[in-house]
Each structure stands twice: as C-alpha cells, then as structure tokens.
C-alpha cells in the first residue's frame, strides 16, 4: 500500500466520536514532535508555515512553501498533507507534480481568493483537473470557505461540497462552520468532512466534533501560535 493509500484509509470506517486528528507542524522539528506523540499522519497549516518563514498568511512564495513542505516530509516517516492555499496560480498538472516532488500525499485547496468566493462550478472544474493529474497519488481536501466569507447558509456549503466531491475531492473542509450546523453538513455531504478545532478551550473537543459529524479534525496554525506564545513567555523571563 502506498503512503497516499495509507493516508486515505485513515479517513474511512471511523466510529462516531473518533475522528482522525491531524496536528499542524510548521517545520521539521515540530513535525518530529508530533510523530513522537503518536500521531499517524500530519497536515501542515499554510499560516503556520508562513509565520515560520517570516510571511503573513497567504503571502508565502510557492517555491518557499514547497521547500518547507519537503523539509517536513523528509523529517518524518508518516504521511503528510500540505495546505497549498489556492494553488499559487499554477496549472493543475504543475501543482500536482510539484507537490509530489516534496513527498507529500495530500493537499488542502481553497475555494476563495483575496477574500472572495470563487464560482463553485469553475472551481469544481479546476479540482477535476487536479484529480485527473494526480490520479490516486494525492488525497485532495477541498476547502469550502462560505462560512469564513460571511455566507452562513449551510445549504450553500453543502452545494459547494457536493460539486467538489463530484469533481473528485476525497474530503471537504467547511472551515469556520459553527458546531451546531455540523449535523446538517454531515447529512448533506458524501464522504469525509474535515472540521477546524480550537486549542483555547473555547470550542468543542475533537471527540465532540466527531460525534457531531467530523471525520477529521485539524487546528490550522493553532499549535504554531501556541508555541510562539510559550516561547515569548520564556524569553520574557530570560530578559528580566
């Protein structure tokens, strides 16, 4: 079984309340720490990687993002999925080949750009080209940005999700979806659903999110930001 197949299998036949929990390493050292903690796979956050490289989220040059992903992949022996934002303007085949060169087995791809939602049908057609180029070599997680762009109607998220699944997405990610609408999303979406979890105790736990319908749970740049806060506290103590 290929590493991509291993990663894909982790998303299926999961019991309610037992979602796949994927921490978000931002460099090789954090990736190793996550694997040592026992996680079977990893999912890089674009914002966390950007911060580690000195960029704002969304401003990392493609070459630097691919290089960062490659370093993370080389550092661990578990499958790694990479957040590739909107694809950096690359044609689907080039995007796929460049990601495969890093050794990653999956990717997140957003359906908005510059704060504006893309046409869902055009985006679905683009995702279909990504799937055609990737075959079964990559696990494609299609991010649905309706909630973070101010569209609160769950039906709009379901519509986009269905189009993306039909285009070949392995999983959909309605980022920012309120916990109370997750059962509606779960009922309307075929296949795995990725849900964002907070690390500050303000939202449901991964187990609770699984019970509400999440297949997999990710944390965005949450781990990286918490690590920076801890480092800031340590540094402040040393500076006294």
PDB file of C-alpha atoms in Angstrom:
ATOM      1  CA  UNK A   1       0.000   0.000   0.000  1.00  0.00           C
ATOM      2  CA  UNK A   2       1.344   3.425  -0.942  1.00  0.00           C
ATOM      3  CA  UNK A   3       1.665   6.179   1.632  1.00  0.00           C
ATOM      4  CA  UNK A   4      -1.193   8.016  -0.111  1.00  0.00           C
ATOM      5  CA  UNK A   5      -3.381   4.918   0.212  1.00  0.00           C
ATOM      6  CA  UNK A   6      -2.438   4.649   3.876  1.00  0.00           C
ATOM      7  CA  UNK A   7      -3.440   8.257   4.417  1.00  0.00           C
ATOM      8  CA  UNK A   8      -6.715   7.788   2.531  1.00  0.00           C
ATOM      9  CA  UNK A   9      -7.580   4.710   4.592  1.00  0.00           C
ATOM     10  CA  UNK A  10      -7.214   6.693   7.806  1.00  0.00           C
ATOM     11  CA  UNK A  11     -10.285   8.720   6.773  1.00  0.00           C
ATOM     12  CA  UNK A  12     -12.648   5.784   6.359  1.00  0.00           C
ATOM     13  CA  UNK A  13     -14.583   3.458   8.646  1.00  0.00           C
ATOM     14  CA  UNK A  14     -14.169   5.778  11.601  1.00  0.00           C
ATOM     15  CA  UNK A  15     -16.562   5.448  14.520  1.00  0.00           C
ATOM     16  CA  UNK A  16     -18.601   8.479  15.637  1.00  0.00           C
ATOM     17  CA  UNK A  17     -16.590  10.360  18.222  1.00  0.00           C
ATOM     18  CA  UNK A  18     -13.305   9.024  16.841  1.00  0.00           C
ATOM     19  CA  UNK A  19     -12.243  11.462  14.119  1.00  0.00           C
ATOM     20  CA  UNK A  20      -8.796  11.438  12.565  1.00  0.00           C
ATOM     21  CA  UNK A  21      -6.902  14.132  14.473  1.00  0.00           C
ATOM     22  CA  UNK A  22      -4.141  15.761  12.446  1.00  0.00           C
ATOM     23  CA  UNK A  23      -1.795  18.234  14.146  1.00  0.00           C
ATOM     24  CA  UNK A  24      -0.305  21.040  12.072  1.00  0.00           C
ATOM     25  CA  UNK A  25       3.500  21.136  12.147  1.00  0.00           C
ATOM     26  CA  UNK A  26       5.201  24.176  10.689  1.00  0.00           C
ATOM     27  CA  UNK A  27       8.775  22.874  10.407  1.00  0.00           C
ATOM     28  CA  UNK A  28      10.813  19.677  10.717  1.00  0.00           C
ATOM     29  CA  UNK A  29      11.275  19.904  14.486  1.00  0.00           C
ATOM     30  CA  UNK A  30       7.560  20.382  15.202  1.00  0.00           C
ATOM     31  CA  UNK A  31       6.734  17.555  12.789  1.00  0.00           C
ATOM     32  CA  UNK A  32       9.031  15.178  14.654  1.00  0.00           C
ATOM     33  CA  UNK A  33       7.485  16.220  17.965  1.00  0.00           C
ATOM     34  CA  UNK A  34       4.001  15.405  16.635  1.00  0.00           C
ATOM     35  CA  UNK A  35       5.064  11.997  15.380  1.00  0.00           C
ATOM     36  CA  UNK A  36       6.792  11.226  18.672  1.00  0.00           C
ATOM     37  CA  UNK A  37       3.483  11.992  20.381  1.00  0.00           C
ATOM     38  CA  UNK A  38       1.911   9.180  18.368  1.00  0.00           C
ATOM     39  CA  UNK A  39       0.016  10.837  15.534  1.00  0.00           C
ATOM     40  CA  UNK A  40      -0.295   8.611  12.430  1.00  0.00           C
ATOM     41  CA  UNK A  41      -0.258  11.498   9.921  1.00  0.00           C
ATOM     42  CA  UNK A  42       0.259  15.254   9.730  1.00  0.00           C
ATOM     43  CA  UNK A  43      -1.349  18.210   7.949  1.00  0.00           C
ATOM     44  CA  UNK A  44       0.674  21.395   7.511  1.00  0.00           C
ATOM     45  CA  UNK A  45      -1.079  24.768   8.004  1.00  0.00           C
ATOM     46  CA  UNK A  46      -0.248  27.468   5.477  1.00  0.00           C
ATOM     47  CA  UNK A  47      -0.471  30.205   8.113  1.00  0.00           C
ATOM     48  CA  UNK A  48       1.851  28.356  10.486  1.00  0.00           C
ATOM     49  CA  UNK A  49       4.412  27.689   7.787  1.00  0.00           C
ATOM     50  CA  UNK A  50       4.153  31.294   6.602  1.00  0.00           C
ATOM     51  CA  UNK A  51       4.839  32.600  10.108  1.00  0.00           C
ATOM     52  CA  UNK A  52       7.859  30.322  10.474  1.00  0.00           C
ATOM     53  CA  UNK A  53       9.253  31.742   7.226  1.00  0.00           C
ATOM     54  CA  UNK A  54       8.566  35.357   8.130  1.00  0.00           C
ATOM     55  CA  UNK A  55       5.487  35.922   5.940  1.00  0.00           C
ATOM     56  CA  UNK A  56       1.889  36.825   6.575  1.00  0.00           C
ATOM     57  CA  UNK A  57      -0.650  34.115   5.792  1.00  0.00           C
ATOM     58  CA  UNK A  58      -1.268  33.991   2.053  1.00  0.00           C
ATOM     59  CA  UNK A  59       1.994  35.733   1.133  1.00  0.00           C
ATOM     60  CA  UNK A  60       4.419  32.791   1.077  1.00  0.00           C
ATOM     61  CA  UNK A  61       6.011  32.342  -2.365  1.00  0.00           C
ATOM     62  CA  UNK A  62       5.219  28.957  -3.885  1.00  0.00           C
ATOM     63  CA  UNK A  63       8.877  27.902  -4.024  1.00  0.00           C
ATOM     64  CA  UNK A  64       9.318  28.530  -0.314  1.00  0.00           C
ATOM     65  CA  UNK A  65       6.107  26.717   0.609  1.00  0.00           C
ATOM     66  CA  UNK A  66       7.053  23.628  -1.391  1.00  0.00           C
ATOM     67  CA  UNK A  67      10.546  23.677   0.114  1.00  0.00           C
ATOM     68  CA  UNK A  68       9.108  23.908   3.625  1.00  0.00           C
ATOM     69  CA  UNK A  69       6.746  21.008   2.963  1.00  0.00           C
ATOM     70  CA  UNK A  70       9.634  18.936   1.603  1.00  0.00           C
ATOM     71  CA  UNK A  71      11.656  19.519   4.782  1.00  0.00           C
ATOM     72  CA  UNK A  72       8.735  18.385   6.923  1.00  0.00           C
ATOM     73  CA  UNK A  73       8.179  15.271   4.809  1.00  0.00           C
ATOM     74  CA  UNK A  74      11.874  14.341   4.995  1.00  0.00           C
ATOM     75  CA  UNK A  75      11.853  14.641   8.777  1.00  0.00           C
ATOM     76  CA  UNK A  76       9.136  12.068   9.488  1.00  0.00           C
ATOM     77  CA  UNK A  77       8.010   8.608   8.460  1.00  0.00           C
ATOM     78  CA  UNK A  78       4.237   9.227   8.414  1.00  0.00           C
ATOM     79  CA  UNK A  79       2.029  10.628   5.628  1.00  0.00           C
ATOM     80  CA  UNK A  80       1.987  14.411   5.308  1.00  0.00           C
ATOM     81  CA  UNK A  81      -0.705  16.536   3.694  1.00  0.00           C
ATOM     82  CA  UNK A  82       0.100  20.131   2.753  1.00  0.00           C
ATOM     83  CA  UNK A  83      -2.020  23.255   2.796  1.00  0.00           C
ATOM     84  CA  UNK A  84      -1.448  24.771  -0.635  1.00  0.00           C
ATOM     85  CA  UNK A  85      -3.884  27.660  -0.194  1.00  0.00           C
ATOM     86  CA  UNK A  86      -5.379  28.481  -3.601  1.00  0.00           C
ATOM     87  CA  UNK A  87      -2.749  26.651  -5.626  1.00  0.00           C
ATOM     88  CA  UNK A  88      -0.412  29.627  -6.245  1.00  0.00           C
ATOM     89  CA  UNK A  89      -1.768  30.211  -9.723  1.00  0.00           C
ATOM     90  CA  UNK A  90      -0.175  27.010 -11.004  1.00  0.00           C
ATOM     91  CA  UNK A  91      -1.793  24.853 -13.651  1.00  0.00           C
ATOM     92  CA  UNK A  92      -3.221  21.657 -12.126  1.00  0.00           C
ATOM     93  CA  UNK A  93      -0.572  19.359 -13.582  1.00  0.00           C
ATOM     94  CA  UNK A  94       2.308  21.551 -12.418  1.00  0.00           C
ATOM     95  CA  UNK A  95       0.732  21.926  -8.978  1.00  0.00           C
ATOM     96  CA  UNK A  96       0.400  18.159  -8.647  1.00  0.00           C
ATOM     97  CA  UNK A  97       3.891  17.382  -9.852  1.00  0.00           C
ATOM     98  CA  UNK A  98       5.499  19.982  -7.612  1.00  0.00           C
ATOM     99  CA  UNK A  99       3.636  18.660  -4.595  1.00  0.00           C
ATOM    100  CA  UNK A 100       4.540  15.060  -5.399  1.00  0.00           C
ATOM    101  CA  UNK A 101       8.194  16.105  -5.623  1.00  0.00           C
ATOM    102  CA  UNK A 102       8.022  17.105  -1.945  1.00  0.00           C
ATOM    103  CA  UNK A 103       6.878  13.635  -0.954  1.00  0.00           C
ATOM    104  CA  UNK A 104       3.533  14.850   0.432  1.00  0.00           C
ATOM    105  CA  UNK A 105       0.492  12.648  -0.097  1.00  0.00           C
ATOM    106  CA  UNK A 106      -2.314  15.187   0.117  1.00  0.00           C
ATOM    107  CA  UNK A 107      -3.283  18.834  -0.071  1.00  0.00           C
ATOM    108  CA  UNK A 108      -5.814  21.433   1.025  1.00  0.00           C
ATOM    109  CA  UNK A 109      -7.107  23.675  -1.749  1.00  0.00           C
ATOM    110  CA  UNK A 110      -9.249  26.751  -1.021  1.00  0.00           C
ATOM    111  CA  UNK A 111     -12.277  27.976  -2.965  1.00  0.00           C
ATOM    112  CA  UNK A 112     -11.762  31.687  -2.352  1.00  0.00           C
ATOM    113  CA  UNK A 113      -9.119  34.203  -3.373  1.00  0.00           C
ATOM    114  CA  UNK A 114      -8.392  37.658  -1.965  1.00  0.00           C
ATOM    115  CA  UNK A 115     -11.326  37.256   0.391  1.00  0.00           C
ATOM    116  CA  UNK A 116     -13.818  36.489  -2.387  1.00  0.00           C
ATOM    117  CA  UNK A 117     -15.503  33.150  -3.029  1.00  0.00           C
ATOM    118  CA  UNK A 118     -14.750  31.570  -6.382  1.00  0.00           C
ATOM    119  CA  UNK A 119     -17.501  30.431  -8.702  1.00  0.00           C
ATOM    120  CA  UNK A 120     -18.200  26.906  -7.389  1.00  0.00           C
ATOM    121  CA  UNK A 121     -18.704  25.353 -10.799  1.00  0.00           C
ATOM    122  CA  UNK A 122     -15.453  26.798 -12.153  1.00  0.00           C
ATOM    123  CA  UNK A 123     -13.629  25.721  -9.027  1.00  0.00           C
ATOM    124  CA  UNK A 124     -15.087  22.215  -9.293  1.00  0.00           C
ATOM    125  CA  UNK A 125     -13.838  22.009 -12.883  1.00  0.00           C
ATOM    126  CA  UNK A 126     -10.361  23.057 -11.691  1.00  0.00           C
ATOM    127  CA  UNK A 127     -10.453  20.434  -8.937  1.00  0.00           C
ATOM    128  CA  UNK A 128     -11.396  17.836 -11.532  1.00  0.00           C
ATOM    129  CA  UNK A 129      -8.232  18.734 -13.452  1.00  0.00           C
ATOM    130  CA  UNK A 130      -6.199  18.387 -10.256  1.00  0.00           C
ATOM    131  CA  UNK A 131      -7.728  14.954  -9.674  1.00  0.00           C
ATOM    132  CA  UNK A 132      -7.061  13.902 -13.247  1.00  0.00           C
ATOM    133  CA  UNK A 133      -3.413  14.926 -12.931  1.00  0.00           C
ATOM    134  CA  UNK A 134      -2.989  13.314  -9.527  1.00  0.00           C
ATOM    135  CA  UNK A 135      -4.844  10.061 -10.052  1.00  0.00           C
ATOM    136  CA  UNK A 136      -4.783   8.214  -6.740  1.00  0.00           C
ATOM    137  CA  UNK A 137      -1.382   9.643  -5.783  1.00  0.00           C
ATOM    138  CA  UNK A 138      -2.831  12.521  -3.746  1.00  0.00           C
ATOM    139  CA  UNK A 139      -5.611  12.931  -1.195  1.00  0.00           C
ATOM    140  CA  UNK A 140      -7.443  16.128  -2.121  1.00  0.00           C
ATOM    141  CA  UNK A 141      -9.113  18.062   0.703  1.00  0.00           C
ATOM    142  CA  UNK A 142     -11.352  20.739  -0.837  1.00  0.00           C
ATOM    143  CA  UNK A 143     -11.815  23.681   1.500  1.00  0.00           C
ATOM    144  CA  UNK A 144     -15.245  25.331   1.464  1.00  0.00           C
ATOM    145  CA  UNK A 145     -14.876  28.971   2.507  1.00  0.00           C
ATOM    146  CA  UNK A 146     -18.502  30.075   2.708  1.00  0.00           C
ATOM    147  CA  UNK A 147     -18.603  30.467   6.486  1.00  0.00           C
ATOM    148  CA  UNK A 148     -15.351  32.428   6.725  1.00  0.00           C
ATOM    149  CA  UNK A 149     -16.542  34.687   3.881  1.00  0.00           C
ATOM    150  CA  UNK A 150     -19.774  35.581   5.634  1.00  0.00           C
ATOM    151  CA  UNK A 151     -22.165  33.156   3.917  1.00  0.00           C
ATOM    152  CA  UNK A 152     -23.875  31.469   6.855  1.00  0.00           C
ATOM    153  CA  UNK A 153     -26.459  29.378   4.968  1.00  0.00           C
ATOM    154  CA  UNK A 154     -25.393  25.717   5.390  1.00  0.00           C
ATOM    155  CA  UNK A 155     -27.076  24.831   2.109  1.00  0.00           C
ATOM    156  CA  UNK A 156     -24.516  26.931   0.244  1.00  0.00           C
ATOM    157  CA  UNK A 157     -21.685  24.983   1.870  1.00  0.00           C
ATOM    158  CA  UNK A 158     -23.389  21.695   1.038  1.00  0.00           C
ATOM    159  CA  UNK A 159     -23.880  22.764  -2.579  1.00  0.00           C
ATOM    160  CA  UNK A 160     -20.188  23.533  -2.978  1.00  0.00           C
ATOM    161  CA  UNK A 161     -19.141  20.388  -1.143  1.00  0.00           C
ATOM    162  CA  UNK A 162     -21.248  18.186  -3.399  1.00  0.00           C
ATOM    163  CA  UNK A 163     -19.773  19.778  -6.511  1.00  0.00           C
ATOM    164  CA  UNK A 164     -16.240  19.244  -5.208  1.00  0.00           C
ATOM    165  CA  UNK A 165     -16.863  15.622  -4.241  1.00  0.00           C
ATOM    166  CA  UNK A 166     -18.337  15.005  -7.697  1.00  0.00           C
ATOM    167  CA  UNK A 167     -15.166  16.550  -9.149  1.00  0.00           C
ATOM    168  CA  UNK A 168     -13.028  14.029  -7.299  1.00  0.00           C
ATOM    169  CA  UNK A 169     -12.254  15.577  -3.912  1.00  0.00           C
ATOM    170  CA  UNK A 170     -11.547  12.938  -1.262  1.00  0.00           C
ATOM    171  CA  UNK A 171     -12.684  15.184   1.589  1.00  0.00           C
ATOM    172  CA  UNK A 172     -14.297  18.585   2.074  1.00  0.00           C
ATOM    173  CA  UNK A 173     -13.416  21.192   4.664  1.00  0.00           C
ATOM    174  CA  UNK A 174     -16.167  23.698   5.550  1.00  0.00           C
ATOM    175  CA  UNK A 175     -13.777  25.856   7.557  1.00  0.00           C
ATOM    176  CA  UNK A 176     -15.387  28.026  10.196  1.00  0.00           C
ATOM    177  CA  UNK A 177     -18.631  26.069  10.254  1.00  0.00           C
ATOM    178  CA  UNK A 178     -20.396  26.522  13.619  1.00  0.00           C
ATOM    179  CA  UNK A 179     -20.615  23.340  15.645  1.00  0.00           C
ATOM    180  CA  UNK A 180     -24.402  23.400  15.645  1.00  0.00           C
ATOM    181  CA  UNK A 181     -24.611  23.092  11.852  1.00  0.00           C
ATOM    182  CA  UNK A 182     -22.203  20.165  11.586  1.00  0.00           C
ATOM    183  CA  UNK A 183     -25.011  17.563  11.700  1.00  0.00           C
ATOM    184  CA  UNK A 184     -26.702  19.325   8.763  1.00  0.00           C
ATOM    185  CA  UNK A 185     -23.450  19.361   6.820  1.00  0.00           C
ATOM    186  CA  UNK A 186     -22.767  15.727   7.641  1.00  0.00           C
ATOM    187  CA  UNK A 187     -26.222  14.728   6.426  1.00  0.00           C
ATOM    188  CA  UNK A 188     -25.801  16.580   3.142  1.00  0.00           C
ATOM    189  CA  UNK A 189     -22.201  15.688   2.264  1.00  0.00           C
ATOM    190  CA  UNK A 190     -20.977  12.370   0.932  1.00  0.00           C
ATOM    191  CA  UNK A 191     -17.579  11.274   2.169  1.00  0.00           C
ATOM    192  CA  UNK A 192     -15.158  12.585   4.802  1.00  0.00           C
ATOM    193  CA  UNK A 193     -15.637  16.010   6.369  1.00  0.00           C
ATOM    194  CA  UNK A 194     -12.729  17.999   7.862  1.00  0.00           C
ATOM    195  CA  UNK A 195     -13.587  20.311  10.778  1.00  0.00           C
ATOM    196  CA  UNK A 196     -11.458  23.024  12.375  1.00  0.00           C
ATOM    197  CA  UNK A 197     -10.897  22.789  16.137  1.00  0.00           C
ATOM    198  CA  UNK A 198      -9.653  25.434  18.547  1.00  0.00           C
ATOM    199  CA  UNK A 199      -6.921  24.871  21.091  1.00  0.00           C
ATOM    200  CA  UNK A 200      -8.035  27.549  23.564  1.00  0.00           C
ATOM    201  CA  UNK A 201     -10.850  25.531  25.103  1.00  0.00           C
ATOM    202  CA  UNK A 202     -13.487  27.803  23.553  1.00  0.00           C
ATOM    203  CA  UNK A 203     -14.883  25.218  21.164  1.00  0.00           C
ATOM    204  CA  UNK A 204     -15.867  21.541  21.195  1.00  0.00           C
ATOM    205  CA  UNK A 205     -13.175  18.909  21.660  1.00  0.00           C
ATOM    206  CA  UNK A 206     -12.135  16.693  18.739  1.00  0.00           C
ATOM    207  CA  UNK A 207     -14.206  13.880  20.238  1.00  0.00           C
ATOM    208  CA  UNK A 208     -17.274  16.111  20.437  1.00  0.00           C
ATOM    209  CA  UNK A 209     -16.719  17.306  16.868  1.00  0.00           C
ATOM    210  CA  UNK A 210     -16.551  13.674  15.774  1.00  0.00           C
ATOM    211  CA  UNK A 211     -19.865  12.996  17.446  1.00  0.00           C
ATOM    212  CA  UNK A 212     -21.329  15.947  15.531  1.00  0.00           C
ATOM    213  CA  UNK A 213     -20.114  14.598  12.196  1.00  0.00           C
ATOM    214  CA  UNK A 214     -16.428  15.393  11.739  1.00  0.00           C
ATOM    215  CA  UNK A 215     -14.376  12.706  10.026  1.00  0.00           C
ATOM    216  CA  UNK A 216     -11.125  14.515  10.622  1.00  0.00           C
ATOM    217  CA  UNK A 217     -10.080  17.403  12.826  1.00  0.00           C
ATOM    218  CA  UNK A 218      -7.334  19.941  12.163  1.00  0.00           C
ATOM    219  CA  UNK A 219      -6.164  23.009  14.054  1.00  0.00           C
ATOM    220  CA  UNK A 220      -4.845  25.400  11.413  1.00  0.00           C
ATOM    221  CA  UNK A 221      -1.938  27.431  12.819  1.00  0.00           C
ATOM    222  CA  UNK A 222      -3.121  26.864  16.396  1.00  0.00           C
ATOM    223  CA  UNK A 223      -0.142  24.789  17.510  1.00  0.00           C
ATOM    224  CA  UNK A 224       2.381  27.188  15.976  1.00  0.00           C
ATOM    225  CA  UNK A 225       0.762  30.197  17.610  1.00  0.00           C
ATOM    226  CA  UNK A 226       0.617  28.493  20.989  1.00  0.00           C
ATOM    227  CA  UNK A 227       4.283  27.536  20.672  1.00  0.00           C
ATOM    228  CA  UNK A 228       5.200  31.139  19.878  1.00  0.00           C
ATOM    229  CA  UNK A 229       3.276  32.365  22.926  1.00  0.00           C
ATOM    230  CA  UNK A 230       5.122  29.865  25.116  1.00  0.00           C
ATOM    231  CA  UNK A 231       8.454  30.956  23.664  1.00  0.00           C
ATOM    232  CA  UNK A 232       7.559  34.605  24.194  1.00  0.00           C
ATOM    233  CA  UNK A 233       6.842  33.909  27.874  1.00  0.00           C
ATOM    234  CA  UNK A 234      10.123  32.034  28.292  1.00  0.00           C
ATOM    235  CA  UNK A 235      12.075  34.768  26.510  1.00  0.00           C
ATOM    236  CA  UNK A 236      10.438  37.471  28.633  1.00  0.00           C
ATOM    237  CA  UNK A 237      11.524  35.623  31.744  1.00  0.00           C
ATOM    238  CA  UNK A 238      15.089  35.377  30.493  1.00  0.00           C
ATOM    239  CA  UNK A 239      15.168  39.081  29.655  1.00  0.00           C
ATOM    240  CA  UNK A 240      14.337  40.181  33.192  1.00  0.00           C
TER     241      UNK A 240
END
